[in-house]
Short mmCIF file of C-alpha atoms in Angstrom, two decimals:
data_model
loop_
_atom_site.label_atom_id
_atom_site.label_comp_id
_atom_site.label_asym_id
_atom_site.label_seq_id
_atom_site.Cartn_x
_atom_site.Cartn_y
_atom_site.Cartn_z
CA UNK R 1 20.32 11.58 16.00
CA UNK R 2 23.37 10.37 17.90
CA UNK R 3 22.31 7.15 19.61
CA UNK R 4 24.09 6.86 22.96
CA UNK R 5 22.02 4.17 24.63
CA UNK R 6 18.87 2.12 24.42
CA UNK R 7 16.70 1.05 27.33
CA UNK R 8 14.44 -1.98 27.45
CA UNK R 9 11.52 -1.49 29.83
CA UNK R 10 10.25 -4.89 31.00
CA UNK R 11 6.85 -6.27 30.00
CA UNK R 12 5.38 -9.70 30.67
CA UNK R 13 6.52 -13.29 30.18
CA UNK R 14 4.57 -16.09 28.42
CA UNK R 15 2.41 -16.67 31.50
CA UNK R 16 1.53 -13.01 31.94
CA UNK R 17 3.87 -12.45 34.91
CA UNK R 18 5.86 -9.20 34.94
CA UNK R 19 9.44 -9.74 33.77
CA UNK R 20 11.98 -9.91 36.60
CA UNK R 21 14.28 -7.44 34.84
CA UNK R 22 12.28 -4.20 34.74
CA UNK R 23 14.84 -1.97 33.08
CA UNK R 24 17.98 -2.70 31.09
CA UNK R 25 20.13 0.00 29.50
CA UNK R 26 22.77 -0.84 26.90
CA UNK R 27 25.32 1.86 26.11
CA UNK R 28 27.30 2.66 22.99
CA UNK R 29 30.29 0.31 22.65
CA UNK R 30 28.75 -2.52 24.65
CA UNK R 31 28.11 -6.04 23.37
CA UNK R 32 25.30 -7.64 25.38
CA UNK R 33 24.74 -11.39 25.21
CA UNK R 34 21.27 -12.93 25.19
CA UNK R 35 21.15 -16.52 26.46
CA UNK R 36 18.45 -19.03 27.33
CA UNK R 37 16.99 -22.32 26.14
CA UNK R 38 15.11 -22.71 22.85
CA UNK R 39 11.68 -21.12 23.10
CA UNK R 40 12.68 -18.87 26.00
CA UNK R 41 11.94 -15.69 24.03
CA UNK R 42 15.39 -14.58 22.83
CA UNK R 43 14.31 -13.84 19.27
CA UNK R 44 11.25 -11.95 20.50
CA UNK R 45 13.46 -9.72 22.65
CA UNK R 46 15.59 -8.89 19.59
CA UNK R 47 12.54 -8.28 17.44
CA UNK R 48 11.03 -5.94 20.08
CA UNK R 49 14.16 -3.81 19.75
CA UNK R 50 14.09 -4.00 15.95
CA UNK R 51 10.52 -2.72 15.94
CA UNK R 52 11.22 -0.23 18.74
CA UNK R 53 8.18 -1.75 20.45
CA UNK R 54 5.99 0.55 22.51
CA UNK R 55 3.85 -1.91 24.45
CA UNK R 56 2.32 -3.16 21.18
CA UNK R 57 3.98 -6.57 20.91
CA UNK R 58 3.19 -9.82 22.74
CA UNK R 59 5.70 -9.00 25.50
CA UNK R 60 4.33 -5.45 26.03
CA UNK R 61 7.94 -4.22 26.35
CA UNK R 62 8.85 -0.63 25.59
CA UNK R 63 12.12 0.52 24.03
CA UNK R 64 13.61 3.93 24.75
CA UNK R 65 16.37 5.58 22.72
CA UNK R 66 18.61 7.94 24.73
CA UNK R 67 16.05 7.65 27.54
CA UNK R 68 13.12 8.83 25.44
CA UNK R 69 10.31 7.36 23.36
CA UNK R 70 11.71 7.38 19.78
CA UNK R 71 9.90 9.49 17.16
CA UNK R 72 7.29 7.72 14.99
CA UNK R 73 9.34 8.18 11.77
CA UNK R 74 12.22 6.30 13.36
CA UNK R 75 9.89 3.35 13.87
CA UNK R 76 8.37 3.45 10.41
CA UNK R 77 11.02 4.51 7.92
CA UNK R 78 14.06 2.24 7.42
CA UNK R 79 16.08 5.31 6.37
CA UNK R 80 15.65 6.61 9.91
CA UNK R 81 15.46 3.36 11.82
CA UNK R 82 19.22 2.90 12.31
CA UNK R 83 18.93 -0.66 13.49
CA UNK R 84 20.49 -3.59 11.67
CA UNK R 85 19.24 -7.09 12.36
CA UNK R 86 20.77 -10.40 11.39
CA UNK R 87 17.88 -12.79 11.90
CA UNK R 88 17.74 -16.56 11.86
CA UNK R 89 15.62 -16.43 8.70
CA UNK R 90 18.22 -17.49 6.21
CA UNK R 91 16.23 -18.21 3.11
CA UNK R 92 15.52 -15.52 0.59
CA UNK R 93 12.12 -15.53 -1.13
CA UNK R 94 12.76 -12.57 -3.42
CA UNK R 95 12.90 -13.50 -7.09
CA UNK R 96 15.86 -11.25 -7.93
CA UNK R 97 19.57 -11.50 -8.60
CA UNK R 98 22.03 -10.69 -5.81
CA UNK R 99 22.89 -7.43 -7.57
CA UNK R 100 19.28 -6.27 -8.03
CA UNK R 101 18.52 -7.08 -4.41
CA UNK R 102 21.53 -5.21 -3.00
CA UNK R 103 20.84 -2.13 -5.17
CA UNK R 104 17.22 -2.13 -4.05
CA UNK R 105 18.20 -2.52 -0.41
CA UNK R 106 20.70 0.32 -0.68
CA UNK R 107 17.95 2.46 -2.20
CA UNK R 108 15.56 1.61 0.65
CA UNK R 109 18.22 2.85 3.07
CA UNK R 110 18.80 6.00 1.03
CA UNK R 111 22.33 5.08 -0.07
CA UNK R 112 23.58 5.69 -3.60
CA UNK R 113 27.25 4.81 -3.93
CA UNK R 114 29.11 3.37 -6.88
CA UNK R 115 30.63 -0.03 -6.37
CA UNK R 116 28.49 -0.84 -3.32
CA UNK R 117 27.41 -4.20 -4.75
CA UNK R 118 30.98 -5.32 -5.38
CA UNK R 119 31.98 -4.19 -1.91
CA UNK R 120 29.25 -6.28 -0.24
CA UNK R 121 29.97 -9.36 -2.36
CA UNK R 122 33.71 -9.15 -1.79
CA UNK R 123 33.18 -8.99 1.96
CA UNK R 124 30.63 -11.83 1.90
CA UNK R 125 33.04 -14.03 0.00
CA UNK R 126 35.62 -13.64 2.78
CA UNK R 127 33.21 -15.33 5.19
CA UNK R 128 32.03 -18.23 3.10
CA UNK R 129 33.74 -21.07 1.29
CA UNK R 130 31.65 -21.00 -1.88
CA UNK R 131 31.87 -17.63 -3.63
CA UNK R 132 28.73 -15.64 -4.44
CA UNK R 133 28.33 -14.07 -7.88
CA UNK R 134 26.32 -10.90 -8.37
CA UNK R 135 24.26 -12.48 -11.17
CA UNK R 136 23.19 -15.39 -8.93
CA UNK R 137 19.46 -15.60 -8.22
CA UNK R 138 19.07 -14.95 -4.48
CA UNK R 139 16.86 -17.98 -4.00
CA UNK R 140 19.57 -20.52 -4.94
CA UNK R 141 22.11 -19.30 -2.36
CA UNK R 142 23.01 -21.86 0.30
CA UNK R 143 22.43 -21.19 3.99
CA UNK R 144 26.07 -20.18 4.53
CA UNK R 145 26.10 -17.94 1.45
CA UNK R 146 22.84 -16.23 2.47
CA UNK R 147 24.14 -15.62 5.97
CA UNK R 148 27.46 -14.25 4.71
CA UNK R 149 25.66 -11.98 2.29
CA UNK R 150 23.49 -10.66 5.10
CA UNK R 151 26.46 -10.07 7.38
CA UNK R 152 28.21 -8.14 4.61
CA UNK R 153 25.00 -6.26 3.82
CA UNK R 154 24.76 -5.16 7.44
CA UNK R 155 28.40 -4.07 7.50
CA UNK R 156 28.11 -2.02 4.30
CA UNK R 157 24.49 -1.10 3.48
CA UNK R 158 22.59 -1.12 6.75
CA UNK R 159 25.60 0.04 8.75
CA UNK R 160 23.73 1.15 11.89
CA UNK R 161 24.53 2.22 15.45
CA UNK R 162 22.36 -0.61 16.82
CA UNK R 163 23.13 -4.16 15.66
CA UNK R 164 21.08 -7.22 16.59
CA UNK R 165 22.48 -10.68 15.89
CA UNK R 166 20.56 -13.94 16.17
CA UNK R 167 22.68 -17.10 16.48
CA UNK R 168 25.52 -16.34 14.16
CA UNK R 169 27.19 -19.65 15.04
CA UNK R 170 24.62 -21.76 13.17
CA UNK R 171 25.48 -20.35 9.80
CA UNK R 172 28.59 -22.35 9.00
CA UNK R 173 30.54 -19.13 8.53
CA UNK R 174 33.55 -17.71 10.31
CA UNK R 175 31.77 -16.42 13.40
CA UNK R 176 34.56 -14.42 15.00
CA UNK R 177 35.28 -12.54 11.82
CA UNK R 178 31.57 -12.04 11.24
CA UNK R 179 31.09 -10.66 14.75
CA UNK R 180 34.07 -8.33 14.38
CA UNK R 181 32.66 -7.05 11.11
CA UNK R 182 29.20 -6.51 12.56
CA UNK R 183 30.14 -5.06 15.93
CA UNK R 184 32.49 -2.49 14.43
CA UNK R 185 33.38 0.31 16.79
CA UNK R 186 31.20 2.23 19.22
CA UNK R 187 27.98 0.37 18.42
CA UNK R 188 25.26 -1.07 20.61
CA UNK R 189 25.29 -4.79 19.92
CA UNK R 190 23.02 -7.59 21.13
CA UNK R 191 24.07 -11.15 20.36
CA UNK R 192 21.81 -14.14 20.87
CA UNK R 193 24.03 -17.13 21.31
CA UNK R 194 24.27 -20.67 22.65
CA UNK R 195 28.00 -20.62 22.04
CA UNK R 196 30.06 -20.18 25.24
CA UNK R 197 32.90 -18.50 23.32
CA UNK R 198 30.62 -15.76 22.01
CA UNK R 199 28.52 -15.52 25.19
CA UNK R 200 31.61 -14.94 27.35
CA UNK R 201 33.16 -12.37 25.01
CA UNK R 202 30.43 -9.97 26.18
CA UNK R 203 30.63 -7.98 29.41
CA UNK R 204 27.07 -8.78 30.44
CA UNK R 205 24.43 -11.23 29.37
CA UNK R 206 20.72 -11.30 29.91
CA UNK R 207 19.18 -14.67 30.77
CA UNK R 208 15.79 -15.44 29.23
CA UNK R 209 13.18 -17.81 30.65
CA UNK R 210 9.55 -18.45 29.61
CA UNK R 211 9.54 -15.40 27.35
CA UNK R 212 10.81 -13.01 30.01
CA UNK R 213 14.15 -11.42 31.01
CA UNK R 214 15.06 -13.34 34.19
CA UNK R 215 18.35 -11.75 35.20
CA UNK R 216 21.44 -9.94 33.96
CA UNK R 217 24.81 -11.58 34.67
CA UNK R 218 28.17 -9.80 34.57
CA UNK R 219 30.97 -11.78 32.96
CA UNK R 220 33.70 -12.51 35.54
CA UNK R 221 37.44 -12.31 34.88
CA UNK R 222 37.55 -16.08 35.21
CA UNK R 223 34.89 -16.45 32.52
CA UNK R 224 36.85 -14.15 30.22
CA UNK R 225 39.81 -16.49 30.63
CA UNK R 226 37.51 -19.47 29.93
CA UNK R 227 36.37 -17.69 26.77
CA UNK R 228 39.95 -17.07 25.66
CA UNK R 229 40.91 -20.73 26.09
CA UNK R 230 37.71 -21.98 24.49
CA UNK R 231 38.57 -19.72 21.58
CA UNK R 232 41.80 -21.65 21.13
CA UNK R 233 39.92 -24.97 21.13
CA UNK R 234 37.50 -23.45 18.66
CA UNK R 235 40.27 -22.46 16.28
CA UNK R 236 41.73 -25.92 16.58
CA UNK R 237 38.32 -27.43 15.70
CA UNK R 238 38.08 -25.03 12.76
CA UNK R 239 41.49 -26.12 11.54
CA UNK R 240 40.43 -29.79 11.70
CA UNK R 241 37.18 -28.94 9.93
CA UNK R 242 39.05 -27.27 7.09
CA UNK R 243 41.28 -30.32 6.70
CA UNK R 244 38.24 -32.63 6.41
CA UNK R 245 36.60 -30.20 4.03
CA UNK R 246 39.61 -30.33 1.75
CA UNK R 247 39.63 -34.09 1.63
CA UNK R 248 42.49 -34.70 4.07
CA UNK R 249 42.61 -37.53 6.60
CA UNK R 250 42.79 -36.93 10.36
CA UNK R 251 44.89 -38.99 12.75
CA UNK R 252 44.80 -39.49 16.52
CA UNK R 253 47.98 -37.45 16.69
CA UNK R 254 46.04 -34.30 15.82
CA UNK R 255 44.01 -34.66 19.02
CA UNK R 256 47.07 -34.52 21.26
CA UNK R 257 47.12 -30.76 21.35
CA UNK R 258 43.89 -30.57 23.34
CA UNK R 259 42.87 -34.05 24.46
CA UNK L 1 -20.56 6.79 8.64
CA UNK L 2 -16.93 5.88 8.04
CA UNK L 3 -16.42 3.31 5.28
CA UNK L 4 -13.25 1.21 5.37
CA UNK L 5 -12.50 -1.06 2.42
CA UNK L 6 -9.91 -3.75 3.02
CA UNK L 7 -8.50 -5.71 0.09
CA UNK L 8 -5.58 -8.05 -0.35
CA UNK L 9 -4.22 -11.33 -1.60
CA UNK L 10 -5.74 -14.54 -0.17
CA UNK L 11 -4.07 -15.75 3.00
CA UNK L 12 -2.28 -12.44 3.57
CA UNK L 13 -4.01 -12.10 6.94
CA UNK L 14 -6.79 -9.56 6.31
CA UNK L 15 -9.21 -11.15 8.76
CA UNK L 16 -6.61 -11.75 11.47
CA UNK L 17 -5.41 -8.15 11.25
CA UNK L 18 -9.00 -6.85 11.28
CA UNK L 19 -9.88 -8.89 14.35
CA UNK L 20 -7.09 -7.19 16.33
CA UNK L 21 -8.00 -3.81 14.83
CA UNK L 22 -11.70 -4.18 15.71
CA UNK L 23 -10.76 -4.90 19.33
CA UNK L 24 -8.90 -1.57 19.44
CA UNK L 25 -11.87 0.21 17.85
CA UNK L 26 -14.29 -1.28 20.36
CA UNK L 27 -11.99 -0.27 23.23
CA UNK L 28 -12.27 3.31 21.98
CA UNK L 29 -16.07 3.14 22.13
CA UNK L 30 -16.71 2.62 18.38
CA UNK L 31 -19.39 0.37 16.92
CA UNK L 32 -17.98 -1.24 13.78
CA UNK L 33 -19.98 -3.57 11.52
CA UNK L 34 -18.25 -5.97 9.11
CA UNK L 35 -19.21 -7.17 5.65
CA UNK L 36 -17.13 -10.03 4.34
CA UNK L 37 -17.23 -10.47 0.57
CA UNK L 38 -15.78 -13.71 -0.71
CA UNK L 39 -16.16 -15.75 -3.88
CA UNK L 40 -17.02 -19.32 -2.99
CA UNK L 41 -16.63 -19.94 0.71
CA UNK L 42 -15.84 -18.24 3.98
CA UNK L 43 -16.08 -19.05 7.65
CA UNK L 44 -14.57 -15.75 8.74
CA UNK L 45 -17.99 -14.55 9.90
CA UNK L 46 -17.68 -17.00 12.82
CA UNK L 47 -14.41 -15.35 13.84
CA UNK L 48 -15.92 -11.85 13.61
CA UNK L 49 -19.05 -12.87 15.52
CA UNK L 50 -16.90 -13.88 18.49
CA UNK L 51 -16.00 -10.19 18.85
CA UNK L 52 -19.67 -9.36 19.24
CA UNK L 53 -19.84 -7.16 16.12
CA UNK L 54 -22.59 -7.39 13.46
CA UNK L 55 -21.40 -9.44 10.47
CA UNK L 56 -22.85 -9.89 7.01
CA UNK L 57 -21.46 -12.33 4.43
CA UNK L 58 -21.75 -11.88 0.67
CA UNK L 59 -20.66 -14.64 -1.70
CA UNK L 60 -20.12 -13.37 -5.23
CA UNK L 61 -20.00 -16.91 -6.70
CA UNK L 62 -18.61 -16.73 -10.25
CA UNK L 63 -18.72 -12.93 -10.35
CA UNK L 64 -15.81 -10.64 -9.57
CA UNK L 65 -16.10 -9.89 -5.83
CA UNK L 66 -15.29 -6.21 -6.35
CA UNK L 67 -18.03 -5.75 -8.92
CA UNK L 68 -20.32 -7.56 -6.51
CA UNK L 69 -19.29 -5.31 -3.61
CA UNK L 70 -19.88 -2.15 -5.65
CA UNK L 71 -23.35 -3.27 -6.76
CA UNK L 72 -24.26 -3.93 -3.14
CA UNK L 73 -22.60 -1.01 -1.33
CA UNK L 74 -25.83 0.93 -0.71
CA UNK L 75 -27.46 -2.15 0.84
CA UNK L 76 -24.38 -2.67 3.00
CA UNK L 77 -24.49 0.88 4.32
CA UNK L 78 -28.26 0.58 4.99
CA UNK L 79 -27.66 -2.65 6.85
CA UNK L 80 -24.83 -1.12 8.92
CA UNK L 81 -27.11 1.80 9.85
CA UNK L 82 -29.77 -0.63 11.04
CA UNK L 83 -27.11 -2.21 13.25
CA UNK L 84 -26.39 1.24 14.78
CA UNK L 85 -22.81 1.01 13.51
CA UNK L 86 -20.60 4.07 13.07
CA UNK L 87 -17.94 2.31 10.98
CA UNK L 88 -18.59 -0.06 8.07
CA UNK L 89 -15.66 -2.35 7.34
CA UNK L 90 -15.88 -4.16 3.99
CA UNK L 91 -13.38 -6.97 3.61
CA UNK L 92 -13.19 -8.10 0.01
CA UNK L 93 -11.45 -11.17 -1.29
CA UNK L 94 -10.15 -10.20 -4.70
CA UNK L 95 -10.22 -12.61 -7.60
CA UNK L 96 -7.80 -11.43 -10.24
CA UNK L 97 -5.73 -9.25 -7.85
CA UNK L 98 -6.14 -6.23 -10.09
CA UNK L 99 -9.02 -5.14 -7.91
CA UNK L 100 -10.03 -1.52 -7.62
CA UNK L 101 -12.34 -1.63 -4.65
CA UNK L 102 -11.73 1.75 -2.96
CA UNK L 103 -14.02 4.73 -3.34
CA UNK L 104 -12.80 8.34 -3.12
CA UNK L 105 -13.93 9.04 0.45
CA UNK L 106 -13.54 5.61 2.01
CA UNK L 107 -10.32 4.55 3.72
CA UNK L 108 -8.60 2.04 1.42
CA UNK L 109 -6.44 -0.52 3.20
CA UNK L 110 -4.36 -3.00 1.22
CA UNK L 111 -3.09 -6.04 3.12
CA UNK L 112 -0.16 -7.75 1.44
CA UNK L 113 2.13 -10.52 2.55
CA UNK L 114 5.93 -10.01 2.58
CA UNK L 115 6.54 -13.66 1.72
CA UNK L 116 5.01 -13.25 -1.75
CA UNK L 117 8.26 -11.58 -2.82
CA UNK L 118 9.13 -8.00 -3.80
CA UNK L 119 8.06 -8.45 -7.42
CA UNK L 120 4.42 -8.94 -6.41
CA UNK L 121 3.69 -5.23 -5.86
CA UNK L 122 4.44 -4.76 -9.57
CA UNK L 123 2.08 -7.52 -10.63
CA UNK L 124 -1.03 -6.47 -8.76
CA UNK L 125 -3.19 -3.51 -9.61
CA UNK L 126 -5.13 -0.63 -8.08
CA UNK L 127 -5.81 -2.43 -4.83
CA UNK L 128 -2.18 -1.63 -4.03
CA UNK L 129 -1.50 1.44 -6.15
CA UNK L 130 -4.59 3.39 -5.04
CA UNK L 131 -4.62 2.38 -1.34
CA UNK L 132 -4.24 4.95 1.46
CA UNK L 133 -2.72 2.44 3.82
CA UNK L 134 -0.60 -0.61 3.01
CA UNK L 135 -0.31 -3.19 5.77
CA UNK L 136 2.56 -5.62 5.21
CA UNK L 137 2.10 -8.95 7.00
CA UNK L 138 4.42 -11.90 7.77
CA UNK L 139 7.51 -9.69 7.91
CA UNK L 140 8.77 -11.86 10.77
CA UNK L 141 9.31 -14.73 8.33
CA UNK L 142 11.77 -12.89 6.05
CA UNK L 143 15.06 -11.13 6.78
CA UNK L 144 15.21 -7.45 7.65
CA UNK L 145 16.87 -6.68 4.30
CA UNK L 146 14.12 -8.44 2.38
CA UNK L 147 11.45 -6.63 4.41
CA UNK L 148 13.04 -3.30 3.53
CA UNK L 149 13.29 -4.20 -0.16
CA UNK L 150 9.62 -5.20 -0.16
CA UNK L 151 8.66 -1.88 1.43
CA UNK L 152 10.69 0.02 -1.16
CA UNK L 153 8.93 -1.78 -4.01
CA UNK L 154 5.53 -0.93 -2.50
CA UNK L 155 6.59 2.73 -2.35
CA UNK L 156 7.70 2.61 -5.99
CA UNK L 157 4.20 1.49 -6.96
CA UNK L 158 2.34 3.76 -4.53
CA UNK L 159 4.52 6.64 -3.29
CA UNK L 160 1.73 8.31 -1.30
CA UNK L 161 0.65 5.36 0.85
CA UNK L 162 1.35 4.97 4.54
CA UNK L 163 3.03 1.63 5.23
CA UNK L 164 2.73 -0.38 8.43
CA UNK L 165 4.42 -3.65 9.36
CA UNK L 166 1.69 -5.71 10.93
CA UNK L 167 1.41 -9.19 12.39
CA UNK L 168 -1.92 -10.99 12.31
CA UNK L 169 -0.85 -13.44 15.00
CA UNK L 170 0.45 -11.04 17.65
CA UNK L 171 -1.60 -8.01 16.61
CA UNK L 172 1.52 -5.86 16.19
CA UNK L 173 0.66 -2.79 14.12
CA UNK L 174 -3.11 -3.13 14.59
CA UNK L 175 -3.25 -0.16 16.98
CA UNK L 176 -1.81 2.03 14.17
CA UNK L 177 -4.38 0.68 11.70
CA UNK L 178 -7.17 1.43 14.21
CA UNK L 179 -5.81 4.98 14.54
CA UNK L 180 -5.96 5.40 10.74
CA UNK L 181 -9.61 4.30 10.81
CA UNK L 182 -10.47 6.65 13.67
CA UNK L 183 -8.92 9.57 11.82
CA UNK L 184 -10.57 8.97 8.44
CA UNK L 185 -13.51 11.12 7.38
CA UNK L 186 -17.17 10.12 7.10
CA UNK L 187 -18.69 9.34 3.70
CA UNK L 188 -21.45 11.94 3.49
CA UNK L 189 -23.53 10.62 0.61
CA UNK L 190 -23.17 7.62 -1.61
CA UNK L 191 -25.03 9.24 -4.51
CA UNK L 192 -21.95 11.18 -5.58
CA UNK L 193 -19.32 8.71 -4.36
CA UNK L 194 -16.96 7.43 -7.05
CA UNK L 195 -14.40 4.66 -7.45
CA UNK L 196 -10.77 5.76 -7.30
CA UNK L 197 -9.90 3.64 -10.30
CA UNK L 198 -12.03 1.86 -12.87
CA UNK L 199 -12.67 -1.80 -12.08
CA UNK L 200 -10.96 -4.48 -14.21
CA UNK L 201 -12.56 -4.55 -17.64
CA UNK L 202 -14.39 -7.53 -19.02
CA UNK L 203 -17.61 -7.22 -20.98
CA UNK L 204 -18.01 -10.23 -23.20
CA UNK L 205 -20.19 -13.25 -23.81
CA UNK L 206 -17.90 -15.41 -21.65
CA UNK L 207 -19.12 -13.34 -18.68
CA UNK L 208 -22.66 -14.55 -19.21
CA UNK L 209 -21.97 -18.19 -19.88
CA UNK L 210 -20.50 -18.69 -23.38
CA UNK L 211 -18.21 -21.74 -23.26
CA UNK L 212 -17.21 -22.16 -26.91
CA UNK L 213 -13.69 -20.82 -27.51
CA UNK L 214 -13.34 -20.56 -31.30
CA UNK L 215 -12.77 -17.04 -32.61
CA UNK L 216 -16.06 -16.88 -34.47
CA UNK L 217 -17.97 -17.02 -31.18
CA UNK L 218 -16.12 -14.09 -29.55
CA UNK L 219 -18.51 -11.22 -28.76
CA UNK L 220 -18.17 -8.10 -26.62
CA UNK L 221 -15.25 -5.82 -25.82
CA UNK L 222 -12.23 -7.87 -26.84
CA UNK L 223 -8.53 -7.19 -26.50
CA UNK L 224 -6.14 -9.14 -28.75
CA UNK L 225 -2.65 -10.15 -27.71
CA UNK L 226 -1.21 -7.47 -30.02
CA UNK L 227 -2.95 -4.88 -27.82
CA UNK L 228 -5.70 -4.08 -30.32
CA UNK L 229 -9.10 -3.62 -28.69
CA UNK L 230 -12.43 -3.79 -30.47
CA UNK L 231 -16.10 -4.42 -29.97
CA UNK L 232 -17.78 -7.33 -31.75
CA UNK L 233 -21.56 -7.63 -31.68
CA UNK L 234 -24.72 -5.72 -32.40
#
């Protein structure tokens, strides 16, 4: 099935009040931001989409694909689900090596390609400082390594038309590159973020409050400019971070560029 | 009467899932009765009673809870009939996790927890491999990739089962489990009902209280570490 759009039909917030936003459609090629304080229900919104909820989750939201209720197999079978999710859950519990895990995941998605493990690991190692080896047990990977591996897994193995991303900025990985890799081209992307640079990259963002969708805000031209300039500050911070990481000293002179 | 047998690892969320499922069943006008089989202790009957359904508790003590359940199934069905129930739900605790609690015409539901890792489906026995329905709980705690790997491993062990992601806290997936129960057939007579898989084997003097461990005291059906099995005794 060619997925052109998904629609979120509003349910109820934490207090049982109907959500203010009753219907929200996200089209192919759009990146939608999801913002709101901690505990406001951002992760639940993402997980409703991941499960293609049909009024059977706490929020009672319903998710339509191309304007229709998706078929049951699409909900149940990961080979037909076509949704990739990068969750906040960073720790692996599976007692397997990186290689075994990736092969098994590829199998669960119905993919059998030679060299797929190397491809994922190579990509993951571009995003993280400490390289991952395919013989590593999954459970000893650091937070940043796990996150990078999952980003690369989504880009290669669970390459899907719908991508859901939960707080990529907390992972200690290169977030812009990660987002570029995940968003690809012509996908439907939802990004939960507290980071103004990422939030303002999107064209629209939905604001969450008390477990419900409160409103949808369009990003203004001025905000886009703010995002661009914040991006420069961000890169500057990154550069300073790398220097510290590599044991260099920082001087007041380095601040002059921005402060 | 429909007989539903629910088995799974401790703490996987069997009772929580069943509480949501029973609500759905009651909403559809059904009258379920619940038997909870545990080994040493349970207070789950209090949780079930809050739903207003008849509850019976069986503690198997030092006996395998599945053996205990099988030896008592006719009494359980009689009891459920007296309660005017149309569905008997037997929730059994498992002891060695190689349980084989399902009978041919009951609906066998295995509840297993995604956080126990994708190697677990290989380590447990017929309670997973002979189930009709596998309900995977706590999927919200692991990543999507790990959830999918877990599901794949379950399918490797039991290719015919129907898998549902369920959540004992929110009740997600319980409507689908209720639908499975509504669609399963009645068990017509227990006289000819059989287990799907033989129960874990152990017939020896340890079972009836022998505590001495030296080889000369071993009696019964014994399996040695080299795989050789023999009977010692009269």
